[in-house]
PDB file of C-alpha atoms in Angstrom:
ATOM      1  CA  UNK I   1      36.766  29.747  17.154  1.00 49.00           C
ATOM      2  CA  UNK I   2      34.358  27.971  14.840  1.00 58.00           C
ATOM      3  CA  UNK I   3      30.677  28.025  15.717  1.00 58.00           C
ATOM      4  CA  UNK I   4      29.128  24.580  15.968  1.00 62.00           C
ATOM      5  CA  UNK I   5      25.648  23.127  16.312  1.00 59.00           C
ATOM      6  CA  UNK I   6      25.552  19.768  18.100  1.00 65.00           C
ATOM      7  CA  UNK I   7      29.232  19.315  17.262  1.00 65.00           C
ATOM      8  CA  UNK I   8      28.722  20.129  13.541  1.00 65.00           C
ATOM      9  CA  UNK I   9      30.209  23.325  12.011  1.00 73.00           C
ATOM     10  CA  UNK I  10      27.551  26.018  11.649  1.00 72.00           C
ATOM     11  CA  UNK I  11      28.214  26.579   7.930  1.00 75.00           C
ATOM     12  CA  UNK I  12      27.798  22.871   7.221  1.00 79.00           C
ATOM     13  CA  UNK I  13      24.571  22.808   9.231  1.00 80.00           C
ATOM     14  CA  UNK I  14      23.202  25.815   7.305  1.00 83.00           C
ATOM     15  CA  UNK I  15      23.982  24.193   3.928  1.00 86.00           C
ATOM     16  CA  UNK I  16      22.369  20.905   4.996  1.00 87.00           C
ATOM     17  CA  UNK I  17      19.273  22.700   6.292  1.00 87.00           C
ATOM     18  CA  UNK I  18      18.971  24.714   3.073  1.00 91.00           C
ATOM     19  CA  UNK I  19      19.206  21.578   0.916  1.00 93.00           C
ATOM     20  CA  UNK I  20      16.595  19.778   3.018  1.00 93.00           C
ATOM     21  CA  UNK I  21      14.327  22.842   2.865  1.00 94.00           C
ATOM     22  CA  UNK I  22      14.560  22.844  -0.937  1.00 94.00           C
ATOM     23  CA  UNK I  23      13.638  19.159  -1.084  1.00 94.00           C
ATOM     24  CA  UNK I  24      10.728  19.790   1.281  1.00 94.00           C
ATOM     25  CA  UNK I  25       9.377  22.629  -0.873  1.00 92.00           C
ATOM     26  CA  UNK I  26       9.716  20.544  -4.061  1.00 93.00           C
ATOM     27  CA  UNK I  27       7.834  17.631  -2.502  1.00 93.00           C
ATOM     28  CA  UNK I  28       5.236  19.617  -0.551  1.00 93.00           C
ATOM     29  CA  UNK I  29       4.236  22.179  -3.191  1.00 93.00           C
ATOM     30  CA  UNK I  30       2.276  19.755  -5.441  1.00 92.00           C
ATOM     31  CA  UNK I  31       0.176  18.714  -2.427  1.00 92.00           C
ATOM     32  CA  UNK I  32      -0.345  22.339  -1.446  1.00 92.00           C
ATOM     33  CA  UNK I  33      -1.298  23.190  -5.044  1.00 92.00           C
ATOM     34  CA  UNK I  34      -3.864  20.370  -5.105  1.00 91.00           C
ATOM     35  CA  UNK I  35      -5.334  21.597  -1.827  1.00 90.00           C
ATOM     36  CA  UNK I  36      -5.865  25.218  -2.812  1.00 89.00           C
ATOM     37  CA  UNK I  37      -6.796  24.395  -6.416  1.00 90.00           C
ATOM     38  CA  UNK I  38      -9.674  22.271  -5.128  1.00 89.00           C
ATOM     39  CA  UNK I  39     -11.116  25.467  -3.649  1.00 90.00           C
ATOM     40  CA  UNK I  40     -11.141  27.258  -7.016  1.00 90.00           C
ATOM     41  CA  UNK I  41     -13.899  27.087  -9.663  1.00 87.00           C
ATOM     42  CA  UNK I  42     -12.921  25.490 -12.955  1.00 84.00           C
ATOM     43  CA  UNK I  43     -12.825  28.755 -14.878  1.00 86.00           C
ATOM     44  CA  UNK I  44     -10.424  30.297 -12.375  1.00 87.00           C
ATOM     45  CA  UNK I  45      -8.123  27.278 -12.651  1.00 85.00           C
ATOM     46  CA  UNK I  46      -7.943  27.714 -16.420  1.00 85.00           C
ATOM     47  CA  UNK I  47      -7.299  31.443 -16.114  1.00 85.00           C
ATOM     48  CA  UNK I  48      -4.482  31.186 -13.546  1.00 84.00           C
ATOM     49  CA  UNK I  49      -3.281  27.679 -12.781  1.00 85.00           C
ATOM     50  CA  UNK I  50      -0.775  28.509 -10.048  1.00 86.00           C
ATOM     51  CA  UNK I  51      -2.450  31.535  -8.450  1.00 87.00           C
ATOM     52  CA  UNK I  52      -4.123  31.334  -5.067  1.00 87.00           C
ATOM     53  CA  UNK I  53      -7.946  31.279  -5.092  1.00 88.00           C
ATOM     54  CA  UNK I  54      -9.573  34.688  -5.163  1.00 85.00           C
ATOM     55  CA  UNK I  55     -12.200  33.371  -2.764  1.00 85.00           C
ATOM     56  CA  UNK I  56     -12.792  30.027  -1.121  1.00 85.00           C
ATOM     57  CA  UNK I  57     -15.172  27.920  -3.183  1.00 85.00           C
ATOM     58  CA  UNK I  58     -16.469  24.647  -1.717  1.00 85.00           C
ATOM     59  CA  UNK I  59     -18.696  23.760  -4.666  1.00 84.00           C
ATOM     60  CA  UNK I  60     -16.258  21.064  -5.827  1.00 83.00           C
ATOM     61  CA  UNK I  61     -16.530  19.245  -2.494  1.00 85.00           C
ATOM     62  CA  UNK I  62     -20.288  19.661  -2.358  1.00 85.00           C
ATOM     63  CA  UNK I  63     -20.569  18.290  -5.888  1.00 81.00           C
ATOM     64  CA  UNK I  64     -18.520  15.188  -5.037  1.00 80.00           C
ATOM     65  CA  UNK I  65     -20.072  14.368  -1.666  1.00 80.00           C
ATOM     66  CA  UNK I  66     -23.526  15.262  -2.890  1.00 77.00           C
ATOM     67  CA  UNK I  67     -23.214  12.539  -5.500  1.00 72.00           C
ATOM     68  CA  UNK I  68     -25.070   9.297  -4.798  1.00 70.00           C
ATOM     69  CA  UNK I  69     -22.163   7.045  -5.799  1.00 82.00           C
ATOM     70  CA  UNK I  70     -18.869   8.698  -4.888  1.00 84.00           C
ATOM     71  CA  UNK I  71     -19.094   8.254  -1.095  1.00 86.00           C
ATOM     72  CA  UNK I  72     -19.781   4.567  -1.791  1.00 90.00           C
ATOM     73  CA  UNK I  73     -16.540   4.335  -3.765  1.00 92.00           C
ATOM     74  CA  UNK I  74     -14.613   5.493  -0.701  1.00 91.00           C
ATOM     75  CA  UNK I  75     -16.349   2.929   1.511  1.00 93.00           C
ATOM     76  CA  UNK I  76     -15.537   0.186  -1.004  1.00 95.00           C
ATOM     77  CA  UNK I  77     -11.890   1.234  -1.200  1.00 95.00           C
ATOM     78  CA  UNK I  78     -11.635   1.255   2.583  1.00 96.00           C
ATOM     79  CA  UNK I  79     -13.169  -2.238   2.854  1.00 96.00           C
ATOM     80  CA  UNK I  80     -11.045  -3.760   0.088  1.00 97.00           C
ATOM     81  CA  UNK I  81      -7.791  -2.084   1.180  1.00 96.00           C
ATOM     82  CA  UNK I  82      -8.215  -2.974   4.863  1.00 97.00           C
ATOM     83  CA  UNK I  83      -9.108  -6.635   4.303  1.00 97.00           C
ATOM     84  CA  UNK I  84      -6.435  -7.087   1.630  1.00 97.00           C
ATOM     85  CA  UNK I  85      -3.740  -5.522   3.812  1.00 97.00           C
ATOM     86  CA  UNK I  86      -4.752  -7.637   6.814  1.00 96.00           C
ATOM     87  CA  UNK I  87      -4.563 -10.813   4.705  1.00 96.00           C
ATOM     88  CA  UNK I  88      -1.186  -9.835   3.280  1.00 96.00           C
ATOM     89  CA  UNK I  89       0.237  -9.080   6.738  1.00 95.00           C
ATOM     90  CA  UNK I  90      -1.017 -12.361   8.218  1.00 95.00           C
ATOM     91  CA  UNK I  91       0.169 -14.614   5.389  1.00 95.00           C
ATOM     92  CA  UNK I  92       3.467 -12.853   4.722  1.00 95.00           C
ATOM     93  CA  UNK I  93       4.420 -12.783   8.409  1.00 94.00           C
ATOM     94  CA  UNK I  94       3.706 -16.496   8.747  1.00 93.00           C
ATOM     95  CA  UNK I  95       5.583 -17.374   5.553  1.00 93.00           C
ATOM     96  CA  UNK I  96       8.427 -15.002   6.394  1.00 93.00           C
ATOM     97  CA  UNK I  97       8.828 -16.612   9.808  1.00 92.00           C
ATOM     98  CA  UNK I  98       8.867 -20.128   8.342  1.00 91.00           C
ATOM     99  CA  UNK I  99      11.341 -19.256   5.593  1.00 92.00           C
ATOM    100  CA  UNK I 100      13.514 -17.155   7.904  1.00 88.00           C
ATOM    101  CA  UNK I 101      13.655 -19.269  11.063  1.00 86.00           C
ATOM    102  CA  UNK I 102      12.594 -22.856  10.357  1.00 85.00           C
ATOM    103  CA  UNK I 103      14.965 -25.276   8.653  1.00 86.00           C
ATOM    104  CA  UNK I 104      13.222 -27.761   6.382  1.00 85.00           C
ATOM    105  CA  UNK I 105      13.888 -29.506   3.105  1.00 87.00           C
ATOM    106  CA  UNK I 106      13.495 -27.405  -0.062  1.00 89.00           C
ATOM    107  CA  UNK I 107      13.304 -24.197   1.961  1.00 88.00           C
ATOM    108  CA  UNK I 108      15.483 -22.121  -0.351  1.00 90.00           C
ATOM    109  CA  UNK I 109      14.007 -23.401  -3.661  1.00 92.00           C
ATOM    110  CA  UNK I 110      10.470 -22.796  -2.373  1.00 93.00           C
ATOM    111  CA  UNK I 111      11.387 -19.314  -1.203  1.00 93.00           C
ATOM    112  CA  UNK I 112      12.891 -18.363  -4.555  1.00 92.00           C
ATOM    113  CA  UNK I 113       9.875 -19.865  -6.323  1.00 92.00           C
ATOM    114  CA  UNK I 114       7.606 -17.700  -4.200  1.00 91.00           C
ATOM    115  CA  UNK I 115       9.462 -14.434  -4.746  1.00 89.00           C
ATOM    116  CA  UNK I 116       9.649 -15.209  -8.478  1.00 89.00           C
ATOM    117  CA  UNK I 117       6.053 -14.058  -8.448  1.00 86.00           C
ATOM    118  CA  UNK I 118       7.382 -10.495  -8.332  1.00 87.00           C
ATOM    119  CA  UNK I 119       8.543 -10.935 -11.935  1.00 88.00           C
ATOM    120  CA  UNK I 120       5.076 -11.827 -13.281  1.00 87.00           C
ATOM    121  CA  UNK I 121       3.357  -8.808 -14.886  1.00 88.00           C
ATOM    122  CA  UNK I 122      -0.186  -8.531 -13.601  1.00 86.00           C
ATOM    123  CA  UNK I 123      -1.439  -7.655 -17.087  1.00 86.00           C
ATOM    124  CA  UNK I 124      -0.721 -11.134 -18.465  1.00 89.00           C
ATOM    125  CA  UNK I 125      -2.925 -12.700 -15.766  1.00 90.00           C
ATOM    126  CA  UNK I 126      -6.046 -10.625 -16.361  1.00 92.00           C
ATOM    127  CA  UNK I 127      -7.831 -13.055 -18.687  1.00 92.00           C
ATOM    128  CA  UNK I 128      -7.012 -16.236 -16.694  1.00 93.00           C
ATOM    129  CA  UNK I 129      -8.038 -14.530 -13.457  1.00 93.00           C
ATOM    130  CA  UNK I 130     -11.212 -13.201 -15.059  1.00 94.00           C
ATOM    131  CA  UNK I 131     -12.193 -16.702 -16.226  1.00 94.00           C
ATOM    132  CA  UNK I 132     -11.322 -18.210 -12.836  1.00 94.00           C
ATOM    133  CA  UNK I 133     -13.292 -15.642 -10.830  1.00 93.00           C
ATOM    134  CA  UNK I 134     -16.302 -15.974 -13.106  1.00 93.00           C
ATOM    135  CA  UNK I 135     -16.164 -19.788 -12.793  1.00 94.00           C
ATOM    136  CA  UNK I 136     -16.079 -19.484  -9.002  1.00 93.00           C
ATOM    137  CA  UNK I 137     -19.001 -17.012  -9.068  1.00 94.00           C
ATOM    138  CA  UNK I 138     -16.799 -14.344  -7.482  1.00 93.00           C
ATOM    139  CA  UNK I 139     -16.912 -11.867 -10.337  1.00 94.00           C
ATOM    140  CA  UNK I 140     -18.289  -8.454  -9.382  1.00 92.00           C
ATOM    141  CA  UNK I 141     -17.729  -8.981  -5.653  1.00 94.00           C
ATOM    142  CA  UNK I 142     -15.252  -7.671  -3.099  1.00 95.00           C
ATOM    143  CA  UNK I 143     -13.412 -11.007  -3.190  1.00 95.00           C
ATOM    144  CA  UNK I 144     -12.803 -10.555  -6.917  1.00 94.00           C
ATOM    145  CA  UNK I 145     -10.415  -7.754  -5.930  1.00 95.00           C
ATOM    146  CA  UNK I 146      -9.245  -8.880  -2.498  1.00 96.00           C
ATOM    147  CA  UNK I 147      -7.947 -12.321  -3.524  1.00 95.00           C
ATOM    148  CA  UNK I 148      -5.795 -11.084  -6.458  1.00 94.00           C
ATOM    149  CA  UNK I 149      -4.503  -8.187  -4.361  1.00 95.00           C
ATOM    150  CA  UNK I 150      -3.352 -10.573  -1.647  1.00 95.00           C
ATOM    151  CA  UNK I 151      -1.836 -13.033  -4.120  1.00 93.00           C
ATOM    152  CA  UNK I 152       0.151 -10.467  -6.089  1.00 93.00           C
ATOM    153  CA  UNK I 153       1.449  -8.571  -3.041  1.00 94.00           C
ATOM    154  CA  UNK I 154       2.482 -11.643  -1.051  1.00 94.00           C
ATOM    155  CA  UNK I 155       5.921 -12.176  -2.715  1.00 94.00           C
ATOM    156  CA  UNK I 156       7.430  -8.773  -1.927  1.00 93.00           C
ATOM    157  CA  UNK I 157       5.910  -8.793   1.566  1.00 94.00           C
ATOM    158  CA  UNK I 158       7.315 -12.260   2.314  1.00 94.00           C
ATOM    159  CA  UNK I 159      10.700 -11.070   1.047  1.00 94.00           C
ATOM    160  CA  UNK I 160      10.651  -8.161   3.522  1.00 93.00           C
ATOM    161  CA  UNK I 161       9.417 -10.227   6.476  1.00 93.00           C
ATOM    162  CA  UNK I 162      11.791 -13.111   5.822  1.00 93.00           C
ATOM    163  CA  UNK I 163      14.784 -10.769   5.773  1.00 91.00           C
ATOM    164  CA  UNK I 164      13.700  -9.102   9.004  1.00 92.00           C
ATOM    165  CA  UNK I 165      13.033 -12.364  10.854  1.00 90.00           C
ATOM    166  CA  UNK I 166      16.301 -13.832   9.598  1.00 88.00           C
ATOM    167  CA  UNK I 167      18.288 -10.917  11.058  1.00 88.00           C
ATOM    168  CA  UNK I 168      16.776 -11.201  14.545  1.00 86.00           C
ATOM    169  CA  UNK I 169      19.058 -12.905  17.108  1.00 86.00           C
ATOM    170  CA  UNK I 170      18.693 -16.682  17.081  1.00 84.00           C
ATOM    171  CA  UNK I 171      19.093 -16.663  20.865  1.00 86.00           C
ATOM    172  CA  UNK I 172      15.529 -15.329  21.169  1.00 85.00           C
ATOM    173  CA  UNK I 173      14.098 -18.357  19.358  1.00 84.00           C
ATOM    174  CA  UNK I 174      16.283 -20.771  21.317  1.00 85.00           C
ATOM    175  CA  UNK I 175      15.271 -19.204  24.632  1.00 88.00           C
ATOM    176  CA  UNK I 176      11.600 -19.485  23.718  1.00 86.00           C
ATOM    177  CA  UNK I 177      12.058 -23.148  22.754  1.00 86.00           C
ATOM    178  CA  UNK I 178      13.759 -23.863  26.086  1.00 87.00           C
ATOM    179  CA  UNK I 179      10.725 -22.331  27.808  1.00 85.00           C
ATOM    180  CA  UNK I 180       8.531 -24.789  25.898  1.00 86.00           C
ATOM    181  CA  UNK I 181       7.048 -22.440  23.305  1.00 86.00           C
ATOM    182  CA  UNK I 182       5.703 -23.922  20.092  1.00 86.00           C
ATOM    183  CA  UNK I 183       6.449 -22.398  16.706  1.00 86.00           C
ATOM    184  CA  UNK I 184       3.043 -20.711  16.776  1.00 88.00           C
ATOM    185  CA  UNK I 185       3.774 -19.163  20.184  1.00 90.00           C
ATOM    186  CA  UNK I 186       7.254 -18.056  19.103  1.00 89.00           C
ATOM    187  CA  UNK I 187       5.770 -16.350  16.041  1.00 90.00           C
ATOM    188  CA  UNK I 188       2.961 -14.650  17.966  1.00 89.00           C
ATOM    189  CA  UNK I 189       4.681 -13.764  21.243  1.00 88.00           C
ATOM    190  CA  UNK I 190       8.328 -13.255  20.277  1.00 88.00           C
ATOM    191  CA  UNK I 191       8.725 -12.463  16.597  1.00 90.00           C
ATOM    192  CA  UNK I 192       5.658 -10.358  15.844  1.00 90.00           C
ATOM    193  CA  UNK I 193       6.167  -7.826  18.681  1.00 90.00           C
ATOM    194  CA  UNK I 194       9.766  -7.312  17.490  1.00 89.00           C
ATOM    195  CA  UNK I 195       8.841  -6.882  13.836  1.00 90.00           C
ATOM    196  CA  UNK I 196       7.002  -3.566  14.115  1.00 91.00           C
ATOM    197  CA  UNK I 197       9.304  -1.763  11.618  1.00 91.00           C
ATOM    198  CA  UNK I 198       8.835  -4.445   8.937  1.00 92.00           C
ATOM    199  CA  UNK I 199       5.102  -4.720   9.621  1.00 94.00           C
ATOM    200  CA  UNK I 200       4.689  -0.953   9.368  1.00 94.00           C
ATOM    201  CA  UNK I 201       6.501  -1.007   6.033  1.00 93.00           C
ATOM    202  CA  UNK I 202       4.307  -3.670   4.450  1.00 95.00           C
ATOM    203  CA  UNK I 203       1.097  -2.182   5.909  1.00 96.00           C
ATOM    204  CA  UNK I 204       1.782   1.266   4.462  1.00 95.00           C
ATOM    205  CA  UNK I 205       3.136  -0.043   1.161  1.00 94.00           C
ATOM    206  CA  UNK I 206       0.330  -2.528   0.536  1.00 96.00           C
ATOM    207  CA  UNK I 207      -2.536  -0.343   1.767  1.00 96.00           C
ATOM    208  CA  UNK I 208      -1.689   2.465  -0.632  1.00 94.00           C
ATOM    209  CA  UNK I 209      -0.878   0.025  -3.436  1.00 94.00           C
ATOM    210  CA  UNK I 210      -4.306  -1.575  -3.117  1.00 96.00           C
ATOM    211  CA  UNK I 211      -6.060   1.774  -2.649  1.00 95.00           C
ATOM    212  CA  UNK I 212      -4.578   3.167  -5.882  1.00 94.00           C
ATOM    213  CA  UNK I 213      -4.926  -0.001  -7.980  1.00 94.00           C
ATOM    214  CA  UNK I 214      -7.092   0.366 -11.078  1.00 93.00           C
ATOM    215  CA  UNK I 215      -6.722  -2.484 -13.581  1.00 93.00           C
ATOM    216  CA  UNK I 216      -8.052  -5.311 -11.360  1.00 94.00           C
ATOM    217  CA  UNK I 217     -10.886  -3.195  -9.966  1.00 93.00           C
ATOM    218  CA  UNK I 218     -11.881  -2.188 -13.488  1.00 93.00           C
ATOM    219  CA  UNK I 219     -11.649  -5.695 -14.978  1.00 93.00           C
ATOM    220  CA  UNK I 220     -13.154  -7.807 -12.190  1.00 94.00           C
ATOM    221  CA  UNK I 221     -16.093  -5.582 -11.240  1.00 92.00           C
ATOM    222  CA  UNK I 222     -19.017  -4.155 -13.103  1.00 90.00           C
ATOM    223  CA  UNK I 223     -21.403  -2.777 -10.488  1.00 89.00           C
ATOM    224  CA  UNK I 224     -20.940   0.650  -8.919  1.00 86.00           C
ATOM    225  CA  UNK I 225     -21.865  -0.878  -5.546  1.00 89.00           C
ATOM    226  CA  UNK I 226     -18.492  -2.677  -5.322  1.00 93.00           C
ATOM    227  CA  UNK I 227     -16.174  -0.468  -7.374  1.00 92.00           C
ATOM    228  CA  UNK I 228     -13.374   1.517  -5.732  1.00 93.00           C
ATOM    229  CA  UNK I 229     -12.182   5.115  -5.878  1.00 92.00           C
ATOM    230  CA  UNK I 230      -9.790   4.842  -8.893  1.00 93.00           C
ATOM    231  CA  UNK I 231     -12.554   3.352 -11.051  1.00 92.00           C
ATOM    232  CA  UNK I 232     -15.015   5.876  -9.636  1.00 88.00           C
ATOM    233  CA  UNK I 233     -12.730   8.769 -10.594  1.00 87.00           C
ATOM    234  CA  UNK I 234     -12.424   7.415 -14.126  1.00 86.00           C
ATOM    235  CA  UNK I 235     -16.194   7.043 -14.419  1.00 79.00           C
ATOM    236  CA  UNK I 236     -16.711  10.460 -12.893  1.00 76.00           C
ATOM    237  CA  UNK I 237     -14.405  12.110 -15.422  1.00 71.00           C
TER     238      UNK I 237
END
């Protein structure tokens, strides 16, 4: 008699678990290495890169948080990432709902024109955006980063939201219309509560994309008071 686990042969379950454990170790070890290496003095890191710390050393953390500028970089990153992500979620959910559920003339050409923005390299827009932001007196402000972040992350977010809204049952929209709901009410009360998986995806993806972005933050800001963590790390190094 073969041993089984939840209807799966035991040997197959052991092999699957072993493979997943290997993947977990491969993915988790770099994070673990960063964590314990941060508790080692620089000389000890050079002497033995992969060894555990001989003693816990918090001087690296005290040096960073004792700095007058680095905590401000984290605050700036939090402000810019939160506002940018909120703007992306609002605009992409509205556009995704319109493109996915509302029939109107030129819907498909406009949608493909919008997602064509994913093919534009951000590097080729640096100079035009720099001139535009300086003309609008937005250079060296939070908006100098927030507006480009929203604009360049809208296409992929609309693509995700449009696909999700399009796959939801049409009967939900028709039932809401029979009850007298407007398009705004259908979007807010019917579609948005059902789109948690897609919303979670674009929130996580865009928040970390904005948090880690460097080229816009470096080009469109000059003062330490508004610069974000990636630029702060570069300056710190």
